[in-house]
């Protein structure tokens, strides 16, 4: 090979390498941050994404909110002709055909009744309606009324057969308020991903899922709300990538009467709002549906049982905050939780 042709070969190689290199490192177009929020599923829904263009980001967010609205329209207790409305109307009379989504949520709810020792119960509607927390008719029921409603929460009376659902007890009511929001977050995330979103988050009133990292590769930091009534700051935060974080607390929906605090998380055993040392429970898990269900049920379990339960669950972690402003963090996330409000302490 002549010196010349060697040289030109080298040059050609160099050109090729430079071309290849610039193709690999060609700066991906700067992503734009797009955010929207709306009142949906009885709460503030917030979605933030990073997308190639503002138009693409907005289109993905709109589709995700449409999906959440569809879920509300099929699973709400109060929207006329929703699946759950129809199931409740037909209680004691007939089985109702439901959508595959409703079926999935109901079946998941039944499984969680088993895993949580009955602290999570999707047919608690008679008690939930009786208390009416957050509704115009909220009141402290009489002990007799509570005893009566407690007679209508036996999940054995819920019959699922094929795509049909029936409440065999005519006084029983289904309420998916402790599970549908988490399901909606997971479904919204699927819609966003299908529309090309790789970085962002969905926040449905404290039920959060972080998609990927921030565009610069750093994790999302999700704050945990101060459970003290009236406070609006975040008391802690933790990094999150492709995971969910969901908080339930006694400060979210409640009323006060004669100095007593009555909130929206009902202990099926007593028929009263769960009363123990806890003020909030945060669950970190791979899906928001697990987080939604378990934040509610671990709150019912209380501090020690709740901690033991979470430690026994694969892939689930939790932060339990007590009335004394003490936080208990499970082993899988030790060292990841950062205190932002020094009134609160991690004690374990
Ligand atoms: P969350 O705000 O996620 O804790 O869910 C609370 C909602 O779940 C309430 O507003 C009720 O609709 C419902 N709920 C309350 N207590 C329970 C329970 N023990 N099991 C299942 N659902 C419940
Ligand atoms: Mg919940």
Short mmCIF file of C-alpha atoms and ligand atoms in Angstrom, two decimals:
data_model
loop_
_atom_site.label_atom_id
_atom_site.label_comp_id
_atom_site.label_asym_id
_atom_site.label_seq_id
_atom_site.Cartn_x
_atom_site.Cartn_y
_atom_site.Cartn_z
CA UNK A 1 0.00 0.00 0.00
CA UNK A 2 1.40 3.38 -0.94
CA UNK A 3 2.02 6.02 1.68
CA UNK A 4 -0.67 8.13 0.05
CA UNK A 5 -3.37 5.51 0.21
CA UNK A 6 -2.47 4.73 3.86
CA UNK A 7 -2.89 8.39 4.62
CA UNK A 8 -6.21 8.62 2.86
CA UNK A 9 -7.39 5.47 4.64
CA UNK A 10 -6.49 7.00 7.98
CA UNK A 11 -8.26 10.19 7.02
CA UNK A 12 -11.34 8.28 5.96
CA UNK A 13 -11.29 6.41 9.28
CA UNK A 14 -10.94 9.64 11.16
CA UNK A 15 -13.86 11.18 9.29
CA UNK A 16 -15.93 8.08 10.01
CA UNK A 17 -15.03 8.16 13.71
CA UNK A 18 -15.82 11.85 14.01
CA UNK A 19 -19.13 11.32 12.24
CA UNK A 20 -19.97 8.35 14.47
CA UNK A 21 -18.95 10.22 17.59
CA UNK A 22 -20.99 13.28 16.75
CA UNK A 23 -23.97 11.07 15.90
CA UNK A 24 -23.77 9.47 19.35
CA UNK A 25 -23.23 12.62 21.30
CA UNK A 26 -25.41 14.79 19.11
CA UNK A 27 -27.09 16.72 21.90
CA UNK A 28 -30.63 15.38 22.18
CA UNK A 29 -32.87 18.35 21.62
CA UNK A 30 -33.36 20.26 24.84
CA UNK A 31 -36.49 18.86 26.52
CA UNK A 32 -39.15 21.32 27.62
CA UNK A 33 -40.95 21.14 30.92
CA UNK A 34 -44.72 21.07 30.62
CA UNK A 35 -47.10 21.02 33.55
CA UNK A 36 -50.83 21.09 34.03
CA UNK A 37 -53.24 20.59 36.91
CA UNK A 38 -56.93 20.12 37.34
CA UNK A 39 -59.47 19.15 39.98
CA UNK A 40 -60.18 15.47 39.38
CA UNK A 41 -61.13 12.35 41.40
CA UNK A 42 -62.03 14.64 44.29
CA UNK A 43 -58.52 16.05 44.55
CA UNK A 44 -55.91 18.20 42.85
CA UNK A 45 -54.33 16.30 39.99
CA UNK A 46 -50.95 17.58 38.87
CA UNK A 47 -48.84 16.20 36.02
CA UNK A 48 -45.39 17.46 35.04
CA UNK A 49 -43.47 16.03 32.10
CA UNK A 50 -40.43 16.74 30.02
CA UNK A 51 -41.15 16.43 26.30
CA UNK A 52 -39.60 17.21 22.93
CA UNK A 53 -42.04 20.05 22.39
CA UNK A 54 -44.63 21.85 24.49
CA UNK A 55 -47.33 20.57 22.15
CA UNK A 56 -46.27 16.92 22.65
CA UNK A 57 -46.06 17.40 26.40
CA UNK A 58 -49.52 18.95 26.57
CA UNK A 59 -51.00 16.24 24.35
CA UNK A 60 -49.58 13.50 26.61
CA UNK A 61 -50.86 15.24 29.75
CA UNK A 62 -54.33 15.72 28.24
CA UNK A 63 -54.54 12.02 27.38
CA UNK A 64 -53.45 11.08 30.91
CA UNK A 65 -56.12 13.32 32.46
CA UNK A 66 -58.73 11.87 30.10
CA UNK A 67 -57.79 8.40 31.35
CA UNK A 68 -58.13 9.54 34.97
CA UNK A 69 -61.53 11.06 34.16
CA UNK A 70 -62.65 7.74 32.62
CA UNK A 71 -61.61 5.98 35.82
CA UNK A 72 -63.57 8.47 37.93
CA UNK A 73 -66.60 8.00 35.67
CA UNK A 74 -66.55 4.21 36.16
CA UNK A 75 -65.46 3.93 39.80
CA UNK A 76 -67.05 6.88 41.60
CA UNK A 77 -69.79 6.05 44.11
CA UNK A 78 -71.69 9.24 43.30
CA UNK A 79 -71.56 9.50 39.49
CA UNK A 80 -74.84 8.13 38.18
CA UNK A 81 -74.40 4.96 36.12
CA UNK A 82 -70.77 4.44 37.10
CA UNK A 83 -69.99 0.75 37.63
CA UNK A 84 -69.78 1.25 41.39
CA UNK A 85 -73.02 3.29 41.44
CA UNK A 86 -74.75 0.48 39.55
CA UNK A 87 -73.33 -2.22 41.83
CA UNK A 88 -74.58 -0.31 44.88
CA UNK A 89 -78.02 0.31 43.32
CA UNK A 90 -78.37 -3.41 42.57
CA UNK A 91 -77.21 -4.56 46.04
CA UNK A 92 -79.30 -7.47 47.26
CA UNK A 93 -81.02 -7.74 43.86
CA UNK A 94 -78.78 -8.48 40.91
CA UNK A 95 -75.28 -8.83 39.51
CA UNK A 96 -73.89 -5.95 37.45
CA UNK A 97 -71.60 -6.22 34.43
CA UNK A 98 -68.54 -4.02 34.92
CA UNK A 99 -65.60 -2.81 32.81
CA UNK A 100 -62.35 -4.81 32.82
CA UNK A 101 -60.74 -1.92 34.75
CA UNK A 102 -63.37 -1.93 37.49
CA UNK A 103 -63.05 -5.70 37.71
CA UNK A 104 -59.28 -5.43 38.10
CA UNK A 105 -59.58 -2.83 40.88
CA UNK A 106 -62.23 -4.87 42.71
CA UNK A 107 -60.15 -8.05 42.47
CA UNK A 108 -57.06 -6.21 43.68
CA UNK A 109 -59.12 -4.77 46.53
CA UNK A 110 -60.27 -8.25 47.56
CA UNK A 111 -56.67 -9.53 47.52
CA UNK A 112 -55.62 -6.65 49.76
CA UNK A 113 -58.41 -7.48 52.19
CA UNK A 114 -56.61 -10.80 52.63
CA UNK A 115 -53.05 -9.45 52.83
CA UNK A 116 -53.95 -6.64 55.23
CA UNK A 117 -55.95 -8.83 57.60
CA UNK A 118 -59.18 -7.03 56.69
CA UNK A 119 -57.94 -3.54 57.63
CA UNK A 120 -58.51 -2.63 53.97
CA UNK A 121 -62.07 -3.29 52.90
CA UNK A 122 -63.65 -2.12 49.63
CA UNK A 123 -67.16 -2.83 50.92
CA UNK A 124 -66.94 -0.45 53.85
CA UNK A 125 -69.35 1.94 52.12
CA UNK A 126 -72.17 1.67 54.67
CA UNK A 127 -69.82 2.95 57.42
CA UNK A 128 -68.20 5.54 55.15
CA UNK A 129 -71.61 6.92 54.16
CA UNK A 130 -72.80 6.89 57.78
CA UNK A 131 -69.90 9.10 58.89
CA UNK A 132 -70.06 11.18 55.71
CA UNK A 133 -66.62 12.69 56.41
CA UNK A 134 -66.14 15.65 54.07
CA UNK A 135 -69.80 15.47 52.93
CA UNK A 136 -72.64 17.82 53.94
CA UNK A 137 -74.14 15.15 56.19
CA UNK A 138 -71.00 14.45 58.24
CA UNK A 139 -71.84 13.74 61.88
CA UNK A 140 -70.88 11.50 64.77
CA UNK A 141 -73.24 8.52 64.44
CA UNK A 142 -74.81 6.84 67.43
CA UNK A 143 -73.26 3.62 68.73
CA UNK A 144 -76.37 1.79 67.49
CA UNK A 145 -75.99 3.18 63.99
CA UNK A 146 -72.34 2.14 63.92
CA UNK A 147 -73.17 -1.35 65.13
CA UNK A 148 -75.82 -1.66 62.43
CA UNK A 149 -73.52 -0.50 59.61
CA UNK A 150 -70.78 -2.81 60.83
CA UNK A 151 -73.20 -5.63 60.06
CA UNK A 152 -73.02 -4.71 56.37
CA UNK A 153 -69.29 -4.86 55.66
CA UNK A 154 -68.71 -8.59 55.35
CA UNK A 155 -66.64 -9.03 52.19
CA UNK A 156 -67.96 -12.62 51.85
CA UNK A 157 -71.15 -10.92 50.62
CA UNK A 158 -69.28 -9.56 47.61
CA UNK A 159 -69.58 -11.96 44.71
CA UNK A 160 -67.43 -11.65 41.58
CA UNK A 161 -68.25 -14.02 38.77
CA UNK A 162 -66.78 -13.46 35.30
CA UNK A 163 -67.27 -9.77 34.60
CA UNK A 164 -70.25 -9.49 36.93
CA UNK A 165 -70.25 -8.17 40.45
CA UNK A 166 -72.92 -8.48 43.09
CA UNK A 167 -73.36 -7.35 46.65
CA UNK A 168 -75.53 -10.06 48.15
CA UNK A 169 -76.26 -7.93 51.23
CA UNK A 170 -78.85 -5.30 50.25
CA UNK A 171 -77.45 -2.80 52.79
CA UNK A 172 -73.85 -3.19 51.65
CA UNK A 173 -72.09 -0.44 49.69
CA UNK A 174 -68.88 -0.60 47.71
CA UNK A 175 -66.42 2.31 48.06
CA UNK A 176 -63.21 2.33 46.03
CA UNK A 177 -62.06 5.65 47.57
CA UNK A 178 -59.01 3.96 49.13
CA UNK A 179 -57.75 2.33 45.92
CA UNK A 180 -59.04 4.08 42.77
CA UNK A 181 -56.73 7.09 43.08
CA UNK A 182 -53.63 4.92 43.15
CA UNK A 183 -54.94 2.89 40.22
CA UNK A 184 -55.58 6.13 38.32
CA UNK A 185 -51.99 7.31 38.95
CA UNK A 186 -50.58 4.04 37.58
CA UNK A 187 -52.83 4.21 34.52
CA UNK A 188 -51.92 7.86 33.89
CA UNK A 189 -48.24 6.88 34.04
CA UNK A 190 -48.85 4.16 31.42
CA UNK A 191 -50.52 6.70 29.14
CA UNK A 192 -47.64 9.17 29.56
CA UNK A 193 -45.03 6.50 28.81
CA UNK A 194 -46.98 5.31 25.75
CA UNK A 195 -46.81 8.92 24.57
CA UNK A 196 -43.06 9.04 24.79
CA UNK A 197 -42.62 10.59 28.22
CA UNK A 198 -39.48 9.38 30.02
CA UNK A 199 -39.19 12.01 32.74
CA UNK A 200 -41.98 13.44 34.84
CA UNK A 201 -44.40 12.78 37.66
CA UNK A 202 -48.07 12.36 38.38
CA UNK A 203 -49.42 13.68 41.67
CA UNK A 204 -53.02 12.99 42.61
CA UNK A 205 -53.43 14.83 45.90
CA UNK A 206 -50.47 13.12 47.54
CA UNK A 207 -50.47 9.89 45.54
CA UNK A 208 -47.31 10.36 43.49
CA UNK A 209 -45.43 8.36 40.86
CA UNK A 210 -42.04 9.56 39.59
CA UNK A 211 -41.30 8.57 35.98
CA UNK A 212 -37.57 8.11 35.38
CA UNK A 213 -35.22 10.76 36.67
CA UNK A 214 -35.13 14.48 36.01
CA UNK A 215 -33.71 15.10 32.50
CA UNK A 216 -30.25 15.76 33.98
CA UNK A 217 -30.21 12.26 35.47
CA UNK A 218 -30.78 13.32 39.08
CA UNK A 219 -33.66 11.75 41.02
CA UNK A 220 -36.95 13.43 41.76
CA UNK A 221 -37.20 14.59 45.37
CA UNK A 222 -40.71 14.14 46.66
CA UNK A 223 -41.78 15.96 49.81
CA UNK A 224 -43.98 14.57 52.55
CA UNK A 225 -46.65 16.94 53.76
CA UNK A 226 -46.67 18.26 57.32
CA UNK A 227 -49.48 16.34 59.05
CA UNK A 228 -50.14 19.21 61.48
CA UNK A 229 -53.46 20.77 60.59
CA UNK A 230 -53.01 24.13 58.91
CA UNK A 231 -49.34 23.58 58.05
CA UNK A 232 -48.49 23.39 54.36
CA UNK A 233 -44.74 22.71 54.36
CA UNK A 234 -42.94 19.49 53.52
CA UNK A 235 -41.44 17.88 56.66
CA UNK A 236 -39.18 15.43 54.84
CA UNK A 237 -38.23 14.47 51.35
CA UNK A 238 -36.75 11.47 49.64
CA UNK A 239 -35.29 10.69 46.22
CA UNK A 240 -37.44 8.67 43.88
CA UNK A 241 -36.91 7.12 40.42
CA UNK A 242 -39.57 4.96 38.73
CA UNK A 243 -41.40 4.44 42.01
CA UNK A 244 -44.45 5.60 43.83
CA UNK A 245 -44.87 7.47 47.10
CA UNK A 246 -48.30 7.82 48.67
CA UNK A 247 -49.30 9.45 51.94
CA UNK A 248 -52.50 9.04 53.95
CA UNK A 249 -53.16 11.10 57.02
CA UNK A 250 -55.83 12.07 59.52
CA UNK A 251 -55.48 15.73 58.45
CA UNK A 252 -56.73 15.19 54.90
CA UNK A 253 -60.49 15.00 55.44
CA UNK A 254 -62.01 15.41 58.89
CA UNK A 255 -64.34 17.33 61.12
CA UNK A 256 -64.13 18.27 64.77
CA UNK A 257 -66.86 17.98 67.36
CA UNK A 258 -66.59 18.58 71.12
CA UNK A 259 -62.82 18.69 70.81
CA UNK A 260 -62.70 15.31 69.08
CA UNK A 261 -61.10 14.82 65.67
CA UNK A 262 -62.98 12.55 63.26
CA UNK A 263 -61.22 11.70 60.01
CA UNK A 264 -61.81 9.69 56.83
CA UNK A 265 -59.79 6.51 57.51
CA UNK A 266 -62.17 4.06 59.13
CA UNK A 267 -61.12 1.13 61.28
CA UNK A 268 -63.45 -1.68 60.17
CA UNK A 269 -63.08 -3.36 63.58
CA UNK A 270 -64.38 -0.45 65.63
CA UNK A 271 -66.44 1.33 62.99
CA UNK A 272 -64.78 4.61 64.09
CA UNK A 273 -62.03 6.65 62.45
CA UNK A 274 -58.75 4.86 63.21
CA UNK A 275 -57.38 6.25 66.44
CA UNK A 276 -53.81 5.44 67.39
CA UNK A 277 -50.40 7.11 67.67
CA UNK A 278 -50.17 7.79 63.92
CA UNK A 279 -50.93 11.01 62.05
CA UNK A 280 -49.63 9.97 58.68
CA UNK A 281 -48.38 6.95 56.78
CA UNK A 282 -46.28 7.19 53.63
CA UNK A 283 -45.76 4.11 51.48
CA UNK A 284 -42.98 3.78 48.92
CA UNK A 285 -43.65 1.03 46.37
CA UNK A 286 -43.41 0.12 42.71
CA UNK A 287 -47.03 0.94 42.02
CA UNK A 288 -49.30 3.68 43.33
CA UNK A 289 -52.20 1.26 43.76
CA UNK A 290 -50.20 -0.62 46.43
CA UNK A 291 -49.25 2.70 48.00
CA UNK A 292 -52.84 3.93 48.06
CA UNK A 293 -54.19 0.77 49.66
CA UNK A 294 -51.34 0.25 52.11
CA UNK A 295 -51.11 3.86 53.29
CA UNK A 296 -54.74 3.59 54.35
CA UNK A 297 -54.51 0.13 55.88
CA UNK A 298 -51.18 0.66 57.69
CA UNK A 299 -52.77 3.75 59.23
CA UNK A 300 -55.51 1.47 60.58
CA UNK A 301 -52.94 -1.05 61.87
CA UNK A 302 -51.16 1.56 63.96
CA UNK A 303 -47.44 2.06 64.62
CA UNK A 304 -46.06 -1.31 65.71
CA UNK A 305 -48.31 -3.60 63.70
CA UNK A 306 -47.94 -1.31 60.71
CA UNK A 307 -44.12 -1.34 60.87
CA UNK A 308 -44.03 -5.11 61.27
CA UNK A 309 -46.44 -5.53 58.38
CA UNK A 310 -44.42 -3.33 56.00
CA UNK A 311 -41.13 -5.01 56.95
CA UNK A 312 -42.75 -8.30 55.96
CA UNK A 313 -43.79 -7.06 52.51
CA UNK A 314 -41.37 -7.47 49.60
CA UNK A 315 -40.70 -4.21 47.76
CA UNK A 316 -42.68 -2.01 50.14
CA UNK A 317 -41.25 0.67 52.42
CA UNK A 318 -42.85 3.20 54.70
CA UNK A 319 -42.47 6.31 56.82
CA UNK A 320 -44.82 6.37 59.80
CA UNK A 321 -45.25 9.70 61.58
CA UNK A 322 -46.67 9.90 65.09
CA UNK A 323 -48.55 12.60 66.95
CA UNK A 324 -45.27 13.25 68.87
CA UNK A 325 -43.60 14.23 65.58
CA UNK A 326 -41.53 11.09 65.56
CA UNK A 327 -40.92 9.36 62.25
CA UNK A 328 -40.25 5.64 61.86
CA UNK A 329 -38.57 4.59 58.63
CA UNK A 330 -38.47 0.97 57.39
CA UNK A 331 -35.18 -0.77 56.64
CA UNK A 332 -35.29 -0.53 52.82
CA UNK A 333 -35.14 3.29 52.78
CA UNK A 334 -32.96 3.98 55.85
CA UNK A 335 -30.62 6.85 55.10
CA UNK A 336 -32.68 8.10 52.16
CA UNK A 337 -35.15 10.22 54.08
CA UNK A 338 -34.05 13.79 54.69
CA UNK A 339 -35.68 15.91 57.39
CA UNK A 340 -36.72 19.38 56.19
CA UNK A 341 -38.62 20.50 59.30
CA UNK A 342 -36.63 20.08 62.51
CA UNK A 343 -39.73 19.72 64.67
CA UNK A 344 -39.78 16.17 63.28
CA UNK A 345 -37.22 13.49 64.08
CA UNK A 346 -36.42 10.07 62.68
CA UNK A 347 -36.30 7.91 65.81
CA UNK A 348 -35.47 4.42 64.61
P1 LIG B 1 -56.86 7.61 51.55
O1 LIG B 1 -57.18 9.06 51.46
O2 LIG B 1 -56.09 7.08 50.43
O3 LIG B 1 -56.33 7.21 52.88
O4 LIG B 1 -58.24 6.83 51.40
C1 LIG B 1 -59.28 7.09 52.27
C2 LIG B 1 -60.57 6.75 51.59
O5 LIG B 1 -60.67 5.34 51.49
C3 LIG B 1 -61.76 7.20 52.39
O6 LIG B 1 -62.18 8.47 52.00
C4 LIG B 1 -62.77 6.11 52.10
O7 LIG B 1 -63.41 6.37 50.87
C5 LIG B 1 -61.92 4.88 51.95
N1 LIG B 1 -61.63 4.15 53.21
C6 LIG B 1 -61.61 4.63 54.48
N2 LIG B 1 -61.25 3.67 55.35
C7 LIG B 1 -61.04 2.55 54.60
C8 LIG B 1 -60.64 1.21 54.91
N3 LIG B 1 -60.38 0.83 56.16
N4 LIG B 1 -60.56 0.34 53.87
C9 LIG B 1 -60.80 0.71 52.60
N5 LIG B 1 -61.17 1.95 52.25
C10 LIG B 1 -61.28 2.87 53.23
MG1 LIG B 2 -54.81 5.55 50.36
#
